[in-house]
Amino acid sequence: MNELVRLQDISFQYDEEADYALKGVSFSIYEGEWLAIVGHNGSGKSTLAKLLNGLQYAQEGTISVDGMLLSEDTVWEVRKKIGMVFQNPDNQFVGTTVQDDVAFGLENHGVAREEMVDRVRHSLEKVKMDQFLDQEPHHLSGGQKQRVAIAGVIALRPNLIILDEATSMLDPRGREEVLDTVRELKQDHQMTVISITHDLEEAAKADRIIVMNKGKLYREGSPAEIFQMDEELVQLGLDIPFPVKMSKLFKEKGIPLTKYHLTEEELVNELWTSHSKM
Amino acid sequence: MMEKMIFGRYVPAQSIIHRMDPRSKLILIFLFVCVVFIANNVYTYAALIIYTFAMILLSKVPVRFIIAGLKPVFLLVIFTLILHLFLTREGAIIFELGPITIYEEGLRQGIFISLRFFLLILMTSILTLTTTPIEITDGLETLLGPLKKVKFPVHELALMMSISLRFIPTLMGETDKIMKAQTARGVDFSGGPIKERVKAVIPLLIPLFVSSFKRAEELATAMEARGYRGGEGRTKYRQLSWRITDTMMLLLLAALSVILILLRT
Amino acid sequence: MDITLQNVEYRYQANTPFERLAIEDVSIDLPAGTFLALIGHTGSGKSTVLQHLNALIKPTKGTVKIGDTTITPNKKQKNLKHVRQRVGIVFQFPEHQLFEETVEKDICFGPMNFGVSEQEAKARARRAIQQVGLSEEILLKSPFELSGGQMRRVAIAGVLAMEPDVIVLDEPTAGLDPRGRQDIMNMFASLHQERNLSTVLVTHSMEDASRYADQIAIMHNGKVERKGTPAEIFSNPERLLELGLDVPEVVNLQHKLESAFGRKFAKTCLSMEDLAEEAMKLLKGGDSL
């Protein structure tokens, strides 16, 4: 897999007296993967997103995006490659209507009008919001607003899209809408996705997980590997996905499960197979 | 509480007025403000009233709704009326009771001026009720476009306006929410002596300020992340189109002014 | 204190072009000591119901009874303070209501509005801050220098200090991380028990509804779609799924196990322990195919 972004030894503090928000963090992001960054509130995960997009600059360490070193000179180029969806659906909706909001980023990059019209339509189709062109934001649900935000991001054709707790203020339906949209985009367009989240169900579906704790990279691995950490995750203020909890309970009760399962289907399957053998 | 306010609200409908170019609507209002001052007798005012109500009918906004929404403004209109009634001392005395004397000219002026005021407000309401705020902003931005040459920050102003407009409903919702939260904590916003009422506003205003600043900060971050770096090199998505109706409406106003000038005394 | 909603209807902005029917024909009984969970999609009318519970809005039809106070569409209610004192509402993102210079003042704000003396209010503030799991030192800080999670707790303490008989929670854990969520919910559950409160929880989390509530009401399109105990509601999950609502993970897994094994469990399990035990019976039963 091609390396898209590399962070090397990043340290960052918001001001000199404050504790380090990030300390000595290094990792890479590969093309086409879905990387979940998890950690409790204040673990430094959101600071990471801000650094990646040049909204803040690290005091130590370097970030390179698509072979380009991120600095004040390259930041505008980098922002074309990295699209961000933020937490609060209201506070990132700039336009007065859906189509205006999607066009906002295109206008900023000086895209010609005919092309803009095209891209606005297309992006809204991809997030299934093309029926709402002239709708005003206060008539949209949180999930719809976030999908518009995603349309605004993909209209700019970035290489990477960062979801910075983009589902944390949504209801379950909105969360599903947004995640489904992103999943489809990833599948159809080989989009690289970073989702910063404390929703473990969401993280369980990622290709790779990074666990942050107190500004440090605590663990990195596949969901299966990460969720074997079990109680350790709870210690970090995180949760364990339900199928894992159930697997554990069954094991304690003496059912010889081969592993902690990440999905209910797997768990039911193994229970069924072990049962038929009995 | 703010539910009945109509100022700054858009009522969607398909009417001639709705479909007009915001530029022509803005010009129309601007000219109307001047035209209103031509009127000076019963006939001219009657013409103005007919014109204004014709516009309301054309806009297809329910009259009942406009009237209900303008209730707070009636107070101002009546205040204007009373002010003129008592302060103008010209013409024949038509009413006298103790220290109160009302002159003919006072009555005339009072009625005309408050009527003028009222018609202006009606017309402006039609503009805001039939034009989305963003159209108004677009219209203003284009009309003020030439000022860019003298370094007047037209783009910034228009962006500021459109963002404020975008956030009005959000902030209204938030105000309502915080009011309810504080009401639940025992604040009484509706009654009591003035001193108490002023005190009641603090638990509302501070949270509103705090959240507005937070919103502003987050919005600025989001805008930056989406590549916003000022007006330079930006292209424009929204387009305005001037139609025959627009020219016709302006001609209609011109006709009205001619009539007014003819009927004027 | 009992609260009853009888055939309540509410229209927002009645008699304007923006008129919108929010709830209709809603009847809910809330005898003292009940833990009721209100579930439903955003826009199903939950928040409107909630505002009726302490007379923040007046029904456009029907009757709301809060203790001895009856609220009907046409009657002018002068003083509702005594109602509001006894029904505390924790709104969604309650940290947005903080405004005082210090945490202590903010917590005392509610009680003092209801005529509690400053001394007593301060004593209550100390108790409340402990209840929400913060230390007393925080009382002298400005609420705006706290972390998001701490602000949430302070705001909740501000409602607890009013010492209400009924506590209404509108998604009190929205936006918190898993540990914060659990802490807050556990705190409300134990308060409910210790103080013999009535609690109304508006939530999207079926987990929380099934774990804490003894009554569940499902709202859909402004109406109460179903009411019952968690076991009743979740024993028949098809309807919930039809409405696009979730069922608790435990119930979901039970369902999957039942269809995999082709056998029904003896009861609807609402806790993981229950489910594990029932499943064990099935597995150890041995009388498989």
Tab-separated table of N, CA and C in Angstrom, chain C residues 147-264:
chain	number	residue	atom	x	y	z
C	147	SER	N	-13.424	21.432	31.604
C	147	SER	CA	-13.528	20.612	30.400
C	147	SER	C	-15.004	20.393	30.090
C	148	GLY	N	-15.290	19.956	28.865
C	148	GLY	CA	-16.673	19.733	28.453
C	148	GLY	C	-17.424	18.812	29.396
C	149	GLY	N	-16.777	17.710	29.788
C	149	GLY	CA	-17.422	16.742	30.671
C	149	GLY	C	-17.713	17.340	32.040
C	150	GLN	N	-16.772	18.145	32.544
C	150	GLN	CA	-16.979	18.774	33.856
C	150	GLN	C	-18.117	19.791	33.792
C	151	MET	N	-18.156	20.553	32.687
C	151	MET	CA	-19.234	21.534	32.546
C	151	MET	C	-20.591	20.838	32.575
C	152	ARG	N	-20.663	19.710	31.881
C	152	ARG	CA	-21.914	18.952	31.861
C	152	ARG	C	-22.326	18.602	33.290
C	153	ARG	N	-21.369	18.126	34.080
C	153	ARG	CA	-21.684	17.717	35.450
C	153	ARG	C	-22.106	18.901	36.306
C	154	VAL	N	-21.431	20.033	36.112
C	154	VAL	CA	-21.792	21.220	36.884
C	154	VAL	C	-23.234	21.637	36.561
C	155	ALA	N	-23.563	21.599	35.268
C	155	ALA	CA	-24.916	21.990	34.873
C	155	ALA	C	-25.944	21.048	35.504
C	156	ILE	N	-25.609	19.781	35.533
C	156	ILE	CA	-26.516	18.823	36.154
C	156	ILE	C	-26.643	19.104	37.651
C	157	ALA	N	-25.511	19.422	38.279
C	157	ALA	CA	-25.539	19.748	39.704
C	157	ALA	C	-26.472	20.927	39.969
C	158	GLY	N	-26.479	21.888	39.025
C	158	GLY	CA	-27.352	23.048	39.159
C	158	GLY	C	-28.824	22.658	39.216
C	159	VAL	N	-29.175	21.602	38.511
C	159	VAL	CA	-30.570	21.141	38.552
C	159	VAL	C	-30.823	20.312	39.817
C	160	LEU	N	-29.858	19.475	40.171
C	160	LEU	CA	-30.018	18.649	41.376
C	160	LEU	C	-30.172	19.503	42.624
C	161	ALA	N	-29.473	20.651	42.646
C	161	ALA	CA	-29.502	21.503	43.834
C	161	ALA	C	-30.882	22.104	44.070
C	162	MET	N	-31.712	22.086	43.053
C	162	MET	CA	-33.092	22.542	43.253
C	162	MET	C	-33.887	21.508	44.034
C	163	GLU	N	-33.300	20.342	44.219
C	163	GLU	CA	-33.922	19.223	44.921
C	163	GLU	C	-35.342	18.949	44.442
C	164	PRO	N	-35.460	18.656	43.152
C	164	PRO	CA	-36.788	18.399	42.596
C	164	PRO	C	-37.302	17.013	42.964
C	165	ASP	N	-38.617	16.828	42.839
C	165	ASP	CA	-39.203	15.500	43.060
C	165	ASP	C	-39.212	14.700	41.773
C	166	VAL	N	-39.243	15.436	40.669
C	166	VAL	CA	-39.253	14.786	39.365
C	166	VAL	C	-38.059	15.310	38.604
C	167	ILE	N	-37.319	14.415	37.969
C	167	ILE	CA	-36.189	14.893	37.201
C	167	ILE	C	-36.332	14.409	35.764
C	168	VAL	N	-36.222	15.365	34.861
C	168	VAL	CA	-36.451	15.078	33.449
C	168	VAL	C	-35.120	15.236	32.712
C	169	LEU	N	-34.715	14.206	31.994
C	169	LEU	CA	-33.401	14.207	31.362
C	169	LEU	C	-33.545	14.104	29.855
C	170	ASP	N	-33.040	15.114	29.147
C	170	ASP	CA	-33.101	15.074	27.690
C	170	ASP	C	-31.733	14.673	27.164
C	171	GLU	N	-31.581	13.429	26.819
C	171	GLU	CA	-30.311	12.890	26.344
C	171	GLU	C	-29.129	13.436	27.123
C	172	PRO	N	-29.088	13.115	28.400
C	172	PRO	CA	-28.078	13.731	29.255
C	172	PRO	C	-26.643	13.318	28.908
C	173	THR	N	-26.478	12.266	28.120
C	173	THR	CA	-25.111	11.814	27.869
C	173	THR	C	-24.638	12.093	26.448
C	174	ALA	N	-25.446	12.838	25.681
C	174	ALA	CA	-25.074	13.092	24.281
C	174	ALA	C	-23.687	13.716	24.181
C	175	GLY	N	-22.874	13.173	23.318
C	175	GLY	CA	-21.556	13.748	23.054
C	175	GLY	C	-20.472	13.374	24.056
C	176	LEU	N	-20.823	12.621	25.101
C	176	LEU	CA	-19.787	12.242	26.077
C	176	LEU	C	-19.075	10.969	25.614
C	177	ASP	N	-17.894	10.735	26.162
C	177	ASP	CA	-17.212	9.491	25.814
C	177	ASP	C	-17.781	8.357	26.667
C	178	PRO	N	-17.470	7.110	26.306
C	178	PRO	CA	-18.152	5.987	26.954
C	178	PRO	C	-18.091	6.015	28.479
C	179	ARG	N	-16.939	6.366	29.023
C	179	ARG	CA	-16.856	6.355	30.485
C	179	ARG	C	-17.748	7.425	31.082
C	180	GLY	N	-17.697	8.624	30.484
C	180	GLY	CA	-18.536	9.722	30.959
C	180	GLY	C	-20.002	9.346	30.905
C	181	ARG	N	-20.388	8.691	29.817
C	181	ARG	CA	-21.782	8.285	29.647
C	181	ARG	C	-22.226	7.372	30.777
C	182	GLN	N	-21.380	6.412	31.046
C	182	GLN	CA	-21.748	5.425	32.058
C	182	GLN	C	-21.831	6.067	33.446
C	183	ASP	N	-20.836	6.905	33.756
C	183	ASP	CA	-20.826	7.578	35.064
C	183	ASP	C	-22.128	8.334	35.278
C	184	ILE	N	-22.499	9.138	34.276
C	184	ILE	CA	-23.674	9.995	34.420
C	184	ILE	C	-24.946	9.151	34.591
C	185	MET	N	-25.078	8.124	33.757
C	185	MET	CA	-26.295	7.316	33.849
C	185	MET	C	-26.372	6.583	35.186
C	186	ASN	N	-25.253	6.064	35.649
C	186	ASN	CA	-25.254	5.390	36.941
C	186	ASN	C	-25.650	6.337	38.062
C	187	MET	N	-25.154	7.577	37.936
C	187	MET	CA	-25.482	8.559	38.963
C	187	MET	C	-27.003	8.812	39.010
C	188	PHE	N	-27.611	8.995	37.850
C	188	PHE	CA	-29.050	9.234	37.840
C	188	PHE	C	-29.825	8.019	38.351
C	189	ALA	N	-29.337	6.839	37.996
C	189	ALA	CA	-30.023	5.636	38.454
C	189	ALA	C	-30.001	5.553	39.977
C	190	SER	N	-28.845	5.880	40.575
C	190	SER	CA	-28.790	5.740	42.034
C	190	SER	C	-29.553	6.866	42.719
C	191	LEU	N	-29.545	8.059	42.111
C	191	LEU	CA	-30.355	9.155	42.661
C	191	LEU	C	-31.825	8.783	42.668
C	192	HIS	N	-32.248	8.179	41.571
C	192	HIS	CA	-33.638	7.778	41.434
C	192	HIS	C	-34.052	6.862	42.590
C	193	GLN	N	-33.161	5.945	42.907
C	193	GLN	CA	-33.423	4.993	43.977
C	193	GLN	C	-33.405	5.653	45.348
C	194	GLU	N	-32.288	6.357	45.619
C	194	GLU	CA	-32.082	6.900	46.968
C	194	GLU	C	-33.136	7.927	47.337
C	195	ARG	N	-33.474	8.804	46.363
C	195	ARG	CA	-34.347	9.919	46.710
C	195	ARG	C	-35.792	9.633	46.362
C	196	ASN	N	-36.032	8.437	45.854
C	196	ASN	CA	-37.382	8.084	45.442
C	196	ASN	C	-37.968	9.117	44.477
C	197	LEU	N	-37.166	9.488	43.499
C	197	LEU	CA	-37.589	10.471	42.501
C	197	LEU	C	-38.444	9.818	41.434
C	198	SER	N	-39.163	10.641	40.685
C	198	SER	CA	-39.656	10.192	39.385
C	198	SER	C	-38.621	10.645	38.374
C	199	THR	N	-38.324	9.801	37.425
C	199	THR	CA	-37.336	10.187	36.427
C	199	THR	C	-37.914	9.964	35.041
C	200	VAL	N	-37.718	10.950	34.189
C	200	VAL	CA	-38.105	10.778	32.786
C	200	VAL	C	-36.846	10.926	31.959
C	201	LEU	N	-36.547	9.910	31.181
C	201	LEU	CA	-35.321	9.932	30.392
C	201	LEU	C	-35.680	9.926	28.911
C	202	VAL	N	-35.312	10.997	28.223
C	202	VAL	CA	-35.478	11.013	26.771
C	202	VAL	C	-34.169	10.520	26.189
C	203	THR	N	-34.225	9.475	25.403
C	203	THR	CA	-32.958	8.898	24.958
C	203	THR	C	-33.088	8.218	23.603
C	204	HIS	N	-31.962	8.075	22.939
C	204	HIS	CA	-31.908	7.271	21.718
C	204	HIS	C	-31.338	5.904	22.028
C	205	SER	N	-30.815	5.774	23.245
C	205	SER	CA	-30.114	4.547	23.568
C	205	SER	C	-31.080	3.511	24.123
C	206	MET	N	-31.328	2.469	23.344
C	206	MET	CA	-32.205	1.397	23.808
C	206	MET	C	-31.553	0.669	24.977
C	207	GLU	N	-30.235	0.672	24.984
C	207	GLU	CA	-29.506	0.046	26.092
C	207	GLU	C	-29.922	0.718	27.404
C	208	ASP	N	-29.821	2.053	27.423
C	208	ASP	CA	-30.167	2.793	28.638
C	208	ASP	C	-31.638	2.610	28.995
C	209	ALA	N	-32.498	2.670	27.982
C	209	ALA	CA	-33.930	2.528	28.248
C	209	ALA	C	-34.211	1.179	28.897
C	210	SER	N	-33.610	0.122	28.377
C	210	SER	CA	-33.924	-1.195	28.926
C	210	SER	C	-33.248	-1.418	30.271
C	211	ARG	N	-32.094	-0.785	30.472
C	211	ARG	CA	-31.366	-1.000	31.713
C	211	ARG	C	-31.978	-0.239	32.882
C	212	TYR	N	-32.405	1.009	32.650
C	212	TYR	CA	-32.783	1.850	33.782
C	212	TYR	C	-34.293	2.040	33.965
C	213	ALA	N	-35.038	1.997	32.864
C	213	ALA	CA	-36.443	2.409	32.969
C	213	ALA	C	-37.326	1.268	33.451
C	214	ASP	N	-38.436	1.620	34.153
C	214	ASP	CA	-39.421	0.575	34.394
C	214	ASP	C	-40.639	0.740	33.494
C	215	GLN	N	-40.723	1.887	32.814
C	215	GLN	CA	-41.755	2.085	31.800
C	215	GLN	C	-41.099	2.681	30.567
C	216	ILE	N	-41.561	2.276	29.401
C	216	ILE	CA	-41.045	2.869	28.172
C	216	ILE	C	-42.228	3.357	27.350
C	217	ALA	N	-42.110	4.561	26.816
C	217	ALA	CA	-43.110	5.038	25.867
C	217	ALA	C	-42.393	5.334	24.564
C	218	ILE	N	-42.949	4.807	23.478
C	218	ILE	CA	-42.341	5.043	22.176
C	218	ILE	C	-43.135	6.103	21.453
C	219	MET	N	-42.447	7.166	21.053
C	219	MET	CA	-43.106	8.244	20.325
C	219	MET	C	-42.851	8.048	18.840
C	220	HIS	N	-43.901	8.307	18.054
C	220	HIS	CA	-43.714	8.254	16.606
C	220	HIS	C	-44.666	9.251	15.960
C	221	ASN	N	-44.133	10.122	15.126
C	221	ASN	CA	-44.938	11.147	14.456
C	221	ASN	C	-45.889	11.883	15.390
C	222	GLY	N	-45.388	12.265	16.546
C	222	GLY	CA	-46.192	13.081	17.448
C	222	GLY	C	-47.195	12.312	18.281
C	223	LYS	N	-47.180	10.996	18.179
C	223	LYS	CA	-48.117	10.218	18.985
C	223	LYS	C	-47.370	9.185	19.814
C	224	VAL	N	-48.038	8.745	20.895
C	224	VAL	CA	-47.455	7.650	21.658
C	224	VAL	C	-47.808	6.363	20.916
C	225	GLU	N	-46.794	5.731	20.404
C	225	GLU	CA	-47.017	4.547	19.583
C	225	GLU	C	-47.261	3.321	20.456
C	226	ARG	N	-46.457	3.213	21.517
C	226	ARG	CA	-46.625	2.091	22.431
C	226	ARG	C	-46.113	2.463	23.806
C	227	LYS	N	-46.718	1.808	24.826
C	227	LYS	CA	-46.245	2.014	26.186
C	227	LYS	C	-46.130	0.656	26.855
C	228	GLY	N	-45.210	0.519	27.766
C	228	GLY	CA	-45.123	-0.753	28.469
C	228	GLY	C	-43.819	-0.880	29.226
C	229	THR	N	-43.640	-2.019	29.882
C	229	THR	CA	-42.374	-2.268	30.560
C	229	THR	C	-41.343	-2.632	29.503
C	230	PRO	N	-40.055	-2.494	29.818
C	230	PRO	CA	-39.029	-2.853	28.837
C	230	PRO	C	-39.246	-4.258	28.279
C	231	ALA	N	-39.587	-5.215	29.167
C	231	ALA	CA	-39.769	-6.590	28.689
C	231	ALA	C	-40.902	-6.653	27.668
C	232	GLU	N	-42.001	-5.936	27.956
C	232	GLU	CA	-43.118	-5.926	27.014
C	232	GLU	C	-42.724	-5.309	25.670
C	233	ILE	N	-42.071	-4.171	25.791
C	233	ILE	CA	-41.712	-3.451	24.568
C	233	ILE	C	-40.749	-4.271	23.707
C	234	PHE	N	-39.752	-4.845	24.344
C	234	PHE	CA	-38.691	-5.476	23.561
C	234	PHE	C	-38.975	-6.942	23.225
C	235	SER	N	-40.037	-7.494	23.842
C	235	SER	CA	-40.336	-8.881	23.508
C	235	SER	C	-40.902	-8.957	22.090
C	236	ASN	N	-41.262	-7.828	21.563
C	236	ASN	CA	-41.868	-7.797	20.240
C	236	ASN	C	-41.155	-6.759	19.387
C	237	PRO	N	-39.899	-7.044	19.066
C	237	PRO	CA	-39.058	-6.007	18.467
C	237	PRO	C	-39.417	-5.653	17.025
C	238	GLU	N	-40.247	-6.479	16.366
C	238	GLU	CA	-40.532	-6.220	14.945
C	238	GLU	C	-41.054	-4.807	14.726
C	239	ARG	N	-42.005	-4.399	15.611
C	239	ARG	CA	-42.610	-3.091	15.449
C	239	ARG	C	-41.560	-1.975	15.548
C	240	LEU	N	-40.641	-2.155	16.499
C	240	LEU	CA	-39.578	-1.162	16.667
C	240	LEU	C	-38.745	-1.057	15.400
C	241	LEU	N	-38.411	-2.214	14.858
C	241	LEU	CA	-37.578	-2.223	13.661
C	241	LEU	C	-38.325	-1.589	12.485
C	242	GLU	N	-39.646	-1.849	12.430
C	242	GLU	CA	-40.455	-1.222	11.388
C	242	GLU	C	-40.375	0.295	11.469
C	243	LEU	N	-40.385	0.803	12.696
C	243	LEU	CA	-40.323	2.251	12.888
C	243	LEU	C	-38.913	2.783	12.672
C	244	GLY	N	-37.988	1.890	12.372
C	244	GLY	CA	-36.613	2.318	12.150
C	244	GLY	C	-35.867	2.560	13.444
C	245	LEU	N	-36.406	2.051	14.549
C	245	LEU	CA	-35.714	2.207	15.824
C	245	LEU	C	-34.856	0.969	16.081
C	246	ASP	N	-33.884	1.129	16.942
C	246	ASP	CA	-33.040	-0.013	17.291
C	246	ASP	C	-33.712	-0.830	18.379
C	247	VAL	N	-33.188	-2.016	18.606
C	247	VAL	CA	-33.527	-2.741	19.822
C	247	VAL	C	-32.232	-2.908	20.588
C	248	PRO	N	-32.305	-3.167	21.883
C	248	PRO	CA	-31.058	-3.324	22.629
C	248	PRO	C	-30.226	-4.463	22.018
C	249	GLU	N	-28.933	-4.322	22.109
C	249	GLU	CA	-28.044	-5.336	21.524
C	249	GLU	C	-28.333	-6.714	22.073
C	250	VAL	N	-28.648	-6.764	23.363
C	250	VAL	CA	-28.918	-8.065	23.988
C	250	VAL	C	-30.112	-8.732	23.321
C	251	VAL	N	-31.172	-7.923	23.122
C	251	VAL	CA	-32.386	-8.464	22.506
C	251	VAL	C	-32.097	-8.916	21.075
C	252	ASN	N	-31.319	-8.108	20.412
C	252	ASN	CA	-30.938	-8.401	19.041
C	252	ASN	C	-30.203	-9.739	18.942
C	253	LEU	N	-29.253	-9.922	19.870
C	253	LEU	CA	-28.467	-11.158	19.848
C	253	LEU	C	-29.345	-12.353	20.187
C	254	GLN	N	-30.238	-12.145	21.161
C	254	GLN	CA	-31.163	-13.225	21.504
C	254	GLN	C	-31.940	-13.662	20.269
C	255	HIS	N	-32.376	-12.671	19.512
C	255	HIS	CA	-33.122	-12.934	18.290
C	255	HIS	C	-32.307	-13.778	17.321
C	256	LYS	N	-31.054	-13.373	17.157
C	256	LYS	CA	-30.184	-14.096	16.219
C	256	LYS	C	-29.944	-15.521	16.687
C	257	LEU	N	-29.748	-15.658	18.001
C	257	LEU	CA	-29.525	-17.005	18.542
C	257	LEU	C	-30.767	-17.860	18.328
C	258	GLU	N	-31.914	-17.252	18.604
C	258	GLU	CA	-33.160	-18.007	18.465
C	258	GLU	C	-33.352	-18.502	17.039
C	259	SER	N	-33.058	-17.614	16.081
C	259	SER	CA	-33.304	-18.079	14.709
C	259	SER	C	-32.218	-19.065	14.263
C	260	ALA	N	-30.981	-18.915	14.793
C	260	ALA	CA	-29.928	-19.873	14.431
C	260	ALA	C	-30.249	-21.257	14.997
C	261	PHE	N	-30.751	-21.250	16.248
C	261	PHE	CA	-31.016	-22.526	16.905
C	261	PHE	C	-32.426	-23.039	16.628
C	262	GLY	N	-33.222	-22.174	16.007
C	262	GLY	CA	-34.597	-22.563	15.708
C	262	GLY	C	-35.430	-22.788	16.948
C	263	ARG	N	-35.090	-22.127	18.060
C	263	ARG	CA	-35.836	-22.317	19.311
C	263	ARG	C	-36.061	-20.977	19.990
C	264	LYS	N	-37.179	-20.848	20.653
C	264	LYS	CA	-37.466	-19.618	21.390
C	264	LYS	C	-36.904	-19.731	22.797
